[in-house]
Short mmCIF file of C-alpha atoms (C1' of nucleotides) in Angstrom, two decimals:
data_model
loop_
_atom_site.label_atom_id
_atom_site.label_comp_id
_atom_site.label_asym_id
_atom_site.label_seq_id
_atom_site.Cartn_x
_atom_site.Cartn_y
_atom_site.Cartn_z
CA MET A 21 66.97 -48.37 -27.86
CA ASN A 22 68.45 -50.70 -30.46
CA THR A 23 70.01 -48.42 -33.04
CA LYS A 24 69.96 -51.15 -35.64
CA LEU A 25 66.23 -50.82 -36.21
CA PRO A 26 64.89 -48.19 -38.61
CA VAL A 27 63.95 -44.92 -37.00
CA PRO A 28 60.15 -45.17 -37.45
CA GLU A 29 60.30 -48.61 -35.84
CA ARG A 30 62.24 -47.28 -32.87
CA LEU A 31 59.86 -44.37 -32.48
CA LEU A 32 56.88 -46.72 -32.48
CA ALA A 33 58.47 -48.96 -29.87
CA VAL A 34 59.53 -46.18 -27.51
CA ALA A 35 56.32 -44.20 -27.94
CA GLY A 36 54.27 -47.33 -27.40
CA ASP A 37 56.00 -48.00 -24.14
CA LEU A 38 55.74 -44.42 -22.89
CA PHE A 39 52.18 -43.75 -24.03
CA ALA A 40 50.99 -47.00 -22.51
CA ARG A 41 52.62 -46.26 -19.18
CA GLU A 42 52.11 -42.51 -18.79
CA GLY A 43 49.34 -41.52 -21.17
CA TYR A 44 49.37 -39.26 -24.21
CA ASP A 45 49.56 -35.90 -22.43
CA ALA A 46 52.31 -36.85 -20.00
CA VAL A 47 54.73 -37.87 -22.75
CA SER A 48 56.61 -35.31 -24.82
CA VAL A 49 58.00 -35.63 -28.30
CA ARG A 50 61.42 -34.86 -26.88
CA GLN A 51 61.22 -37.77 -24.45
CA ILE A 52 60.28 -40.10 -27.27
CA THR A 53 62.91 -38.98 -29.73
CA SER A 54 65.71 -38.86 -27.20
CA ARG A 55 65.02 -42.37 -25.88
CA ALA A 56 64.70 -43.62 -29.44
CA LYS A 57 68.02 -41.96 -30.26
CA ALA A 58 66.33 -40.06 -33.04
CA ASN A 59 66.29 -36.40 -33.89
CA LEU A 60 63.60 -34.14 -32.49
CA GLY A 61 62.15 -33.64 -35.94
CA ALA A 62 61.82 -37.37 -36.58
CA VAL A 63 58.26 -37.59 -35.29
CA THR A 64 57.05 -34.83 -37.56
CA TYR A 65 59.01 -36.18 -40.49
CA HIS A 66 57.97 -39.84 -40.25
CA PHE A 67 54.48 -39.55 -38.81
CA GLY A 68 53.37 -35.97 -39.34
CA SER A 69 52.50 -35.14 -35.75
CA LYS A 70 52.54 -36.43 -32.21
CA GLU A 71 48.88 -37.39 -32.48
CA ALA A 72 49.47 -39.30 -35.71
CA LEU A 73 52.26 -41.20 -33.96
CA PHE A 74 49.86 -41.96 -31.12
CA HIS A 75 47.35 -43.40 -33.55
CA ALA A 76 50.06 -45.43 -35.24
CA VAL A 77 51.10 -46.75 -31.84
CA ILE A 78 47.56 -47.81 -31.01
CA ASP A 79 47.32 -49.50 -34.34
CA ARG A 80 50.59 -51.32 -33.91
CA MET A 81 49.85 -52.60 -30.42
CA GLY A 82 46.17 -53.13 -31.05
CA THR A 83 46.34 -55.22 -34.19
CA PRO A 84 48.23 -58.22 -32.73
CA PHE A 85 46.11 -57.93 -29.58
CA ALA A 86 42.86 -58.16 -31.52
CA ASP A 87 44.39 -60.86 -33.73
CA ARG A 88 44.90 -63.00 -30.64
CA PHE A 89 41.24 -62.62 -29.77
CA VAL A 90 40.14 -63.63 -33.23
CA ALA A 91 42.62 -66.51 -33.38
CA ILE A 92 41.55 -67.98 -30.05
CA ALA A 93 37.90 -67.56 -30.98
CA ALA A 94 38.57 -69.65 -34.07
CA GLU A 95 40.25 -72.50 -32.17
CA ARG A 96 38.66 -75.82 -31.23
CA GLY A 97 36.76 -76.33 -28.00
CA THR A 98 33.50 -75.26 -26.48
CA PRO A 99 32.65 -71.56 -26.52
CA LEU A 100 33.22 -71.38 -22.76
CA ASP A 101 36.63 -72.99 -23.22
CA ARG A 102 37.64 -70.44 -25.78
CA ILE A 103 36.34 -67.56 -23.67
CA THR A 104 38.40 -68.95 -20.81
CA ARG A 105 41.46 -68.99 -23.03
CA ILE A 106 40.94 -65.37 -24.06
CA VAL A 107 40.48 -64.27 -20.46
CA THR A 108 43.58 -66.17 -19.39
CA MET A 109 45.55 -64.63 -22.22
CA VAL A 110 44.54 -61.11 -21.21
CA LEU A 111 45.46 -61.82 -17.61
CA THR A 112 48.77 -63.57 -18.07
CA GLU A 113 50.38 -62.32 -21.27
CA ARG A 114 53.49 -60.27 -20.59
CA ASN A 115 53.90 -56.81 -22.09
CA LEU A 116 50.28 -56.29 -22.94
CA PRO A 117 49.83 -52.55 -22.93
CA ALA A 118 46.47 -52.55 -24.72
CA PRO A 119 44.14 -53.02 -21.73
CA ALA A 120 45.54 -50.09 -19.76
CA MET A 121 45.55 -47.97 -22.90
CA ILE A 122 41.93 -48.81 -23.69
CA LEU A 123 40.73 -48.18 -20.15
CA ARG A 124 42.54 -44.88 -19.89
CA GLU A 125 41.16 -43.59 -23.17
CA LEU A 126 37.66 -44.80 -22.30
CA ALA A 127 37.87 -43.02 -18.97
CA THR A 128 38.73 -39.76 -20.68
CA ASP A 129 36.27 -37.44 -22.37
CA ARG A 130 38.46 -36.86 -25.38
CA PRO A 131 37.21 -38.34 -28.67
CA LEU A 132 38.30 -41.95 -28.98
CA PRO A 133 41.15 -42.39 -31.46
CA PRO A 134 39.73 -44.21 -34.50
CA PRO A 135 42.24 -47.09 -34.33
CA LEU A 136 41.26 -47.65 -30.70
CA MET A 137 37.64 -47.84 -31.68
CA GLN A 138 38.40 -50.39 -34.35
CA LEU A 139 40.46 -52.38 -31.87
CA MET A 140 37.63 -52.58 -29.34
CA GLN A 141 35.20 -53.41 -32.09
CA ARG A 142 37.25 -56.43 -33.13
CA ASN A 143 37.83 -57.64 -29.58
CA LEU A 144 34.21 -57.35 -28.55
CA ALA A 145 32.98 -58.89 -31.78
CA ALA A 146 35.17 -61.94 -31.22
CA VAL A 147 33.86 -62.47 -27.71
CA ALA A 148 30.26 -61.69 -28.66
CA GLY A 149 30.53 -64.30 -31.41
CA LEU A 150 31.58 -66.90 -28.87
CA VAL A 151 28.69 -65.90 -26.66
CA ARG A 152 26.28 -66.37 -29.55
CA GLU A 153 27.77 -69.77 -30.27
CA GLY A 154 27.29 -70.76 -26.65
CA GLN A 155 23.74 -69.51 -26.66
CA ALA A 156 23.05 -71.51 -29.78
CA ASP A 157 24.30 -74.77 -28.25
CA GLY A 158 22.65 -73.99 -24.92
CA SER A 159 25.80 -73.69 -22.83
CA ILE A 160 25.53 -69.94 -22.29
CA ARG A 161 22.52 -68.23 -20.81
CA ALA A 162 20.30 -65.80 -22.72
CA GLY A 163 21.14 -62.12 -22.91
CA ASP A 164 22.46 -59.44 -25.24
CA PRO A 165 25.72 -60.89 -26.63
CA SER A 166 27.36 -57.45 -26.83
CA LEU A 167 26.59 -56.74 -23.18
CA LEU A 168 27.71 -60.18 -22.12
CA ALA A 169 30.94 -59.71 -24.03
CA LEU A 170 31.56 -56.42 -22.22
CA SER A 171 30.84 -58.11 -18.89
CA VAL A 172 33.30 -60.86 -19.70
CA MET A 173 36.08 -58.47 -20.60
CA ALA A 174 35.52 -56.10 -17.69
CA GLN A 175 37.18 -58.33 -15.15
CA PRO A 176 40.45 -59.29 -16.82
CA PHE A 177 40.94 -55.72 -17.99
CA LEU A 178 40.39 -54.31 -14.54
CA MET A 179 42.35 -57.04 -12.76
CA ARG A 180 45.31 -56.35 -14.99
CA ILE A 181 45.56 -52.74 -13.96
CA ALA A 182 44.44 -53.49 -10.41
CA SER A 183 47.72 -55.28 -9.81
CA ARG A 184 48.86 -51.77 -8.89
CA ILE A 185 46.62 -51.84 -5.86
CA PRO A 186 48.71 -52.92 -2.87
CA ARG A 187 48.07 -56.46 -1.77
CA ASP A 188 46.76 -55.41 1.62
CA ILE A 189 43.93 -53.53 -0.07
CA ALA A 190 42.89 -55.80 -2.88
CA GLY A 191 44.78 -59.03 -2.43
CA VAL A 192 46.19 -58.76 -5.96
CA ASP A 193 49.84 -59.17 -6.74
CA ARG A 194 50.77 -60.07 -10.26
CA THR A 195 54.45 -60.53 -9.50
CA ASP A 196 54.02 -63.67 -7.42
CA MET A 197 53.49 -66.72 -9.63
CA GLU A 198 51.26 -68.63 -7.25
CA THR A 199 49.09 -65.59 -6.54
CA GLN A 200 48.71 -65.04 -10.25
CA ARG A 201 47.54 -68.60 -10.79
CA ARG A 202 44.94 -68.12 -8.09
CA LEU A 203 43.88 -64.85 -9.66
CA VAL A 204 43.37 -66.44 -13.07
CA LYS A 205 41.39 -69.23 -11.51
CA HIS A 206 39.27 -66.76 -9.58
CA VAL A 207 38.47 -64.62 -12.61
CA VAL A 208 37.74 -67.58 -14.86
CA THR A 209 35.47 -69.15 -12.24
CA THR A 210 33.63 -65.88 -11.73
CA ILE A 211 33.12 -65.32 -15.43
CA ILE A 212 31.97 -68.86 -16.19
CA ARG A 213 29.51 -68.72 -13.32
CA SER A 214 28.09 -65.49 -14.70
CA LEU A 215 27.77 -66.93 -18.20
CA ALA A 216 26.73 -70.56 -17.80
CA SER A 217 23.07 -71.40 -18.28
CA MET B 16 30.90 -20.60 -12.24
CA ASN B 17 28.80 -19.19 -9.43
CA THR B 18 30.75 -16.20 -8.14
CA LYS B 19 28.90 -16.29 -4.84
CA LEU B 20 30.86 -19.29 -3.61
CA PRO B 21 34.26 -18.81 -1.96
CA VAL B 22 37.19 -19.08 -4.29
CA PRO B 23 38.63 -22.38 -2.94
CA GLU B 24 35.17 -23.91 -3.35
CA ARG B 25 34.92 -22.72 -6.92
CA LEU B 26 38.39 -24.01 -7.70
CA LEU B 27 37.54 -27.42 -6.29
CA ALA B 28 34.34 -27.60 -8.29
CA VAL B 29 35.85 -26.53 -11.60
CA ALA B 30 39.02 -28.57 -11.15
CA GLY B 31 36.97 -31.60 -10.17
CA ASP B 32 34.97 -31.35 -13.33
CA LEU B 33 37.98 -30.82 -15.59
CA PHE B 34 40.28 -33.37 -13.97
CA ALA B 35 37.55 -35.99 -14.05
CA ARG B 36 36.84 -35.40 -17.71
CA GLU B 37 40.28 -34.76 -19.16
CA GLY B 38 42.80 -36.09 -16.68
CA TYR B 39 45.45 -34.30 -14.66
CA ASP B 40 47.95 -33.62 -17.43
CA ALA B 41 45.46 -32.32 -19.95
CA VAL B 42 44.15 -29.61 -17.64
CA SER B 43 46.09 -26.42 -16.99
CA VAL B 44 45.99 -24.14 -13.99
CA ARG B 45 44.95 -21.34 -16.31
CA GLN B 46 41.94 -23.28 -17.54
CA ILE B 47 40.86 -23.94 -13.98
CA THR B 48 41.30 -20.43 -12.67
CA SER B 49 39.72 -18.77 -15.67
CA ARG B 50 36.61 -20.97 -15.57
CA ALA B 51 36.40 -20.48 -11.82
CA LYS B 52 36.67 -16.72 -12.34
CA ALA B 53 39.65 -16.67 -10.05
CA ASN B 54 43.09 -15.21 -10.46
CA LEU B 55 45.91 -17.30 -11.90
CA GLY B 56 47.67 -17.27 -8.55
CA ALA B 57 44.65 -18.59 -6.68
CA VAL B 58 45.64 -22.24 -6.99
CA THR B 59 49.08 -21.64 -5.53
CA TYR B 60 47.69 -19.40 -2.82
CA HIS B 61 44.85 -21.61 -1.63
CA PHE B 62 46.23 -25.07 -2.27
CA GLY B 63 49.97 -24.69 -2.70
CA SER B 64 50.29 -26.36 -6.07
CA LYS B 65 48.37 -27.93 -8.91
CA GLU B 66 49.10 -31.38 -7.55
CA ALA B 67 47.85 -30.45 -4.08
CA LEU B 68 44.65 -29.18 -5.69
CA PHE B 69 44.35 -32.49 -7.51
CA HIS B 70 44.62 -34.39 -4.27
CA ALA B 71 42.07 -32.10 -2.65
CA VAL B 72 39.75 -32.74 -5.58
CA ILE B 73 40.08 -36.51 -5.22
CA ASP B 74 39.40 -36.19 -1.54
CA ARG B 75 36.36 -34.01 -2.07
CA MET B 76 34.78 -36.25 -4.70
CA GLY B 77 35.94 -39.46 -3.14
CA THR B 78 34.71 -38.97 0.39
CA PRO B 79 30.98 -38.79 -0.39
CA PHE B 80 31.42 -41.59 -2.90
CA ALA B 81 32.96 -43.91 -0.34
CA ASP B 82 30.43 -42.72 2.24
CA ARG B 83 27.66 -43.99 -0.02
CA PHE B 84 29.30 -47.40 -0.14
CA VAL B 85 29.62 -47.57 3.61
CA ALA B 86 26.09 -46.28 4.15
CA ILE B 87 24.49 -48.80 1.80
CA ALA B 88 26.57 -51.58 3.31
CA ALA B 89 25.10 -50.68 6.70
CA GLU B 90 21.50 -50.76 5.49
CA ARG B 91 19.01 -53.55 6.06
CA GLY B 92 18.63 -56.46 3.68
CA THR B 93 20.60 -59.49 2.65
CA PRO B 94 24.24 -59.01 1.66
CA LEU B 95 23.34 -59.69 -1.98
CA ASP B 96 20.61 -57.05 -1.76
CA ARG B 97 23.01 -54.47 -0.47
CA ILE B 98 25.63 -55.36 -3.07
CA THR B 99 22.92 -54.94 -5.69
CA ARG B 100 22.13 -51.50 -4.30
CA ILE B 101 25.77 -50.43 -4.43
CA VAL B 102 26.14 -51.66 -7.99
CA THR B 103 22.95 -49.90 -9.04
CA MET B 104 24.12 -46.72 -7.38
CA VAL B 105 27.43 -46.78 -9.23
CA LEU B 106 25.64 -47.38 -12.50
CA THR B 107 22.83 -44.87 -12.24
CA GLU B 108 23.96 -41.97 -10.04
CA ARG B 109 24.36 -38.77 -12.02
CA ASN B 110 27.59 -36.78 -11.85
CA LEU B 111 29.73 -39.54 -10.45
CA PRO B 112 33.22 -38.71 -11.58
CA ALA B 113 34.98 -41.09 -9.20
CA PRO B 114 34.88 -44.30 -11.29
CA ALA B 115 36.46 -42.73 -14.36
CA MET B 116 39.03 -40.99 -12.18
CA ILE B 117 39.94 -44.21 -10.38
CA LEU B 118 40.22 -46.23 -13.59
CA ARG B 119 42.35 -43.62 -15.30
CA GLU B 120 44.77 -43.34 -12.41
CA LEU B 121 44.95 -47.11 -12.05
CA ALA B 122 45.71 -47.43 -15.75
CA THR B 123 48.62 -45.03 -15.43
CA ASP B 124 52.06 -45.89 -14.10
CA ARG B 125 52.33 -42.76 -11.98
CA PRO B 126 52.23 -43.29 -8.19
CA LEU B 127 48.64 -43.42 -6.96
CA PRO B 128 47.63 -40.23 -5.16
CA PRO B 129 47.25 -41.11 -1.46
CA PRO B 130 43.64 -39.89 -1.23
CA LEU B 131 42.75 -42.11 -4.16
CA MET B 132 44.28 -45.07 -2.41
CA GLN B 133 42.30 -44.36 0.72
CA LEU B 134 39.15 -44.01 -1.38
CA MET B 135 39.58 -47.40 -3.01
CA GLN B 136 40.46 -48.95 0.29
CA ARG B 137 37.17 -47.77 1.80
CA ASN B 138 35.09 -48.83 -1.20
CA LEU B 139 36.60 -52.27 -1.44
CA ALA B 140 36.45 -52.81 2.29
CA ALA B 141 32.73 -52.06 2.30
CA VAL B 142 32.03 -54.55 -0.48
CA ALA B 143 34.41 -57.16 0.93
CA GLY B 144 32.60 -56.89 4.25
CA LEU B 145 29.31 -57.65 2.54
CA VAL B 146 30.90 -60.60 0.81
CA ARG B 147 32.10 -61.96 4.14
CA GLU B 148 28.63 -61.51 5.58
CA GLY B 149 27.17 -63.43 2.68
CA GLN B 150 29.74 -66.18 3.05
CA ALA B 151 28.92 -66.43 6.74
CA ASP B 152 25.20 -66.90 6.12
CA GLY B 153 25.85 -69.19 3.17
CA SER B 154 24.34 -66.97 0.45
CA ILE B 155 27.68 -66.16 -1.20
CA ARG B 156 30.11 -68.76 -2.47
CA ALA B 157 33.57 -69.30 -1.02
CA GLY B 158 36.53 -67.26 -2.24
CA ASP B 159 38.87 -64.46 -1.26
CA PRO B 160 36.56 -61.59 -0.23
CA SER B 161 38.96 -58.94 -1.51
CA LEU B 162 39.12 -60.57 -4.93
CA LEU B 163 35.39 -61.07 -5.03
CA ALA B 164 34.88 -57.41 -4.13
CA LEU B 165 37.14 -56.40 -7.01
CA SER B 166 35.22 -58.67 -9.36
CA VAL B 167 31.96 -57.14 -8.24
CA MET B 168 33.11 -53.58 -8.79
CA ALA B 169 34.81 -54.25 -12.12
CA GLN B 170 31.61 -54.37 -14.08
CA PRO B 171 29.77 -51.23 -12.95
CA PHE B 172 32.98 -49.24 -13.15
CA LEU B 173 33.71 -50.39 -16.67
CA MET B 174 30.10 -50.13 -17.83
CA ARG B 175 29.96 -46.56 -16.67
CA ILE B 176 32.85 -45.49 -18.85
CA ALA B 177 31.86 -47.90 -21.62
CA SER B 178 28.82 -45.77 -22.31
CA ARG B 179 31.25 -43.89 -24.54
CA ILE B 180 31.45 -46.88 -26.84
CA PRO B 181 28.99 -46.37 -29.68
CA ARG B 182 25.88 -48.47 -29.39
CA ASP B 183 26.61 -50.40 -32.56
CA ILE B 184 29.80 -51.74 -31.01
CA ALA B 185 28.83 -52.51 -27.45
CA GLY B 186 25.09 -52.03 -27.21
CA VAL B 187 25.50 -49.56 -24.36
CA ASP B 188 23.80 -46.19 -24.31
CA ARG B 189 23.41 -44.50 -20.97
CA THR B 190 21.33 -41.65 -22.35
CA ASP B 191 18.29 -43.75 -23.14
CA MET B 192 16.27 -44.48 -20.00
CA GLU B 193 14.99 -47.86 -21.07
CA THR B 194 18.40 -49.03 -22.22
CA GLN B 195 19.87 -47.96 -18.92
CA ARG B 196 17.30 -50.00 -16.99
CA ARG B 197 18.22 -53.02 -19.08
CA LEU B 198 21.90 -52.38 -18.47
CA VAL B 199 21.43 -52.25 -14.70
CA LYS B 200 19.41 -55.43 -14.80
CA HIS B 201 22.06 -57.12 -16.91
CA VAL B 202 24.95 -56.13 -14.66
CA VAL B 203 23.11 -57.02 -11.47
CA THR B 204 22.10 -60.39 -12.86
CA THR B 205 25.63 -61.12 -13.99
CA ILE B 206 27.14 -60.17 -10.66
CA ILE B 207 24.65 -62.10 -8.57
CA ARG B 208 25.16 -65.19 -10.72
CA SER B 209 28.89 -64.93 -10.19
CA LEU B 210 28.53 -64.54 -6.42
CA ALA B 211 25.67 -66.78 -5.38
CA SER B 212 26.52 -70.13 -3.89
"C1'" DT C 26 80.98 -40.97 -60.35
"C1'" DC C 27 77.05 -38.26 -60.31
"C1'" DC C 28 72.36 -36.80 -59.50
"C1'" DG C 29 68.12 -36.62 -57.14
"C1'" DT C 30 65.61 -38.01 -53.43
"C1'" DA C 31 65.33 -39.37 -48.48
"C1'" DT C 32 66.67 -38.61 -44.14
"C1'" DT C 33 69.02 -36.37 -40.35
"C1'" DC C 34 70.25 -32.54 -37.80
"C1'" DA C 35 70.60 -28.18 -35.12
"C1'" DT C 36 68.10 -24.60 -34.34
"C1'" DA C 37 64.23 -21.31 -34.26
"C1'" DC C 38 59.39 -20.05 -33.35
"C1'" DA C 39 55.46 -19.12 -30.98
"C1'" DT C 40 52.91 -20.55 -27.39
"C1'" DA C 41 51.86 -22.75 -23.04
"C1'" DC C 42 53.11 -24.31 -18.63
"C1'" DG C 43 53.46 -24.09 -13.17
"C1'" DT C 44 54.99 -21.08 -9.92
"C1'" DA C 45 56.82 -16.71 -7.76
"C1'" DT C 46 56.65 -11.83 -6.75
"C1'" DG C 47 55.22 -7.65 -4.91
"C1'" DA C 48 51.97 -4.14 -5.06
"C1'" DA C 49 47.01 -3.25 -4.46
"C1'" DT C 50 42.80 -4.12 -2.31
"C1'" DA C 51 39.49 -6.25 1.00
"C1'" DC C 52 38.38 -7.60 5.26
"C1'" DT C 53 38.32 -8.04 10.37
"C1'" DA C 54 39.11 -6.96 15.08
"C1'" DA C 55 40.23 -3.31 18.28
"C1'" DT D 15 39.10 4.89 12.23
"C1'" DT D 16 42.99 2.28 12.43
"C1'" DA D 17 46.25 -1.61 12.28
"C1'" DG D 18 47.11 -5.91 10.73
"C1'" DT D 19 46.14 -9.80 8.17
"C1'" DA D 20 44.02 -12.20 4.18
"C1'" DT D 21 43.17 -12.21 -0.41
"C1'" DT D 22 43.36 -10.63 -5.11
"C1'" DC D 23 45.70 -9.08 -8.99
"C1'" DA D 24 48.81 -8.23 -12.97
"C1'" DT D 25 52.84 -9.53 -14.33
"C1'" DA D 26 57.33 -11.86 -14.68
"C1'" DC D 27 60.43 -15.96 -14.73
"C1'" DG D 28 62.30 -19.94 -16.36
"C1'" DT D 29 61.30 -23.88 -18.64
"C1'" DA D 30 58.82 -26.94 -21.68
"C1'" DT D 31 55.80 -27.78 -25.44
"C1'" DG D 32 54.72 -29.26 -30.66
"C1'" DT D 33 56.01 -27.98 -34.98
"C1'" DA D 34 58.66 -25.58 -38.81
"C1'" DT D 35 62.82 -24.43 -41.33
"C1'" DG D 36 66.69 -24.91 -44.08
"C1'" DA D 37 71.15 -26.57 -44.34
"C1'" DA D 38 73.91 -30.86 -44.12
"C1'" DT D 39 74.43 -35.61 -44.95
"C1'" DA D 40 73.24 -40.31 -46.60
"C1'" DC D 41 71.71 -43.20 -49.90
"C1'" DG D 42 70.41 -45.66 -54.25
"C1'" DG D 43 70.04 -46.03 -59.22
"C1'" DA D 44 72.10 -44.22 -63.77
#
DNA sequence: TCCGTATTCATACATACGTATGAATACTAA
DNA sequence: TTAGTATTCATACGTATGTATGAATACGGA
């Protein structure tokens, strides 16, 4: 870990990586501080607690993620175009820990961290807005925009983590460039078919 | 926990509940044994280790789950009908811990437990088979059956865990009967639209 | 330079963890 | 009833956990 950066920054980066990959419970404060080349007490000192650091991490990785949603939603193009762009972004962007993080927390009975809730709220609102736009101009079929937004996001989120499923089971392999292009095309086609009126 | 059942049975039941709700790392052997009214050493004695118990739990909850998939796939009706039945089952069945378990493990970088892999393999194979059937009789559009199967399952799996999202964010609320019916209808409609040729 | 605050550091604390141990008890077949 | 195995039980071991403590050091403005 780059020792030039300030300690809280290093902690956020390392913790973000570890939490996203292993989950909150599987990562210890000692792992974080040692990889960040910080003292054991640094988490308590700079963030107050491990949980507070976790929330800060969600915030830090979630804000630019949601910003991308909002930015794409504000671009030019038909609503279906912009939805396609968001879906493609979620599928192809490198180092995008948010989807796995969101799915893991959703799948767990623990109370959702407030920053995670806010993050999902922003993402879904952006997509739901596009759905409403499309419904208004007749390009998207009728239906609850919130539900449709959830349906839209379900596939790219799941496909992203499903790249862990061996190819012989699911036919997904994110490492191969050509396979990835086919995957994006597949997901986009599937989503547009489910949305178009 | 019903003390009439044999200890390994009780351990499987309690551990299944806890692992499904909290995840492997957040559950301790002491929690399991105390709720199962068994001795602390019971996990080691009957299963060998906490991890072995985890695998046994996946196997025990996964087998009937996958059996349902295979059974429905073998029923009468058009392929789209049977896919609809599987999707409805995943969405409405009570006490179905498998989807959350699968999503959480997929979202985590740890090696997938072998029984979980086998479970997904069976589920996806059942759906992919139906897709192939539908492609053969012309009712389902062209496309990689494995990918289409993944696309089909993405929504019910995500919607099941998304019931944790407050209604004002996502419009999902599994507790209300009428809302649930609407949700099933929505998901089924969306999936059929994305599959039909 | 000096002072006061901010940060780092090593270490301690209490608790929790998964597993091992060996004695005690329960059970089953002869 | 007895012998032998299966299971239960309390407890111990070593290690790991998140956080607290107080001394040491670094730093920035007067």
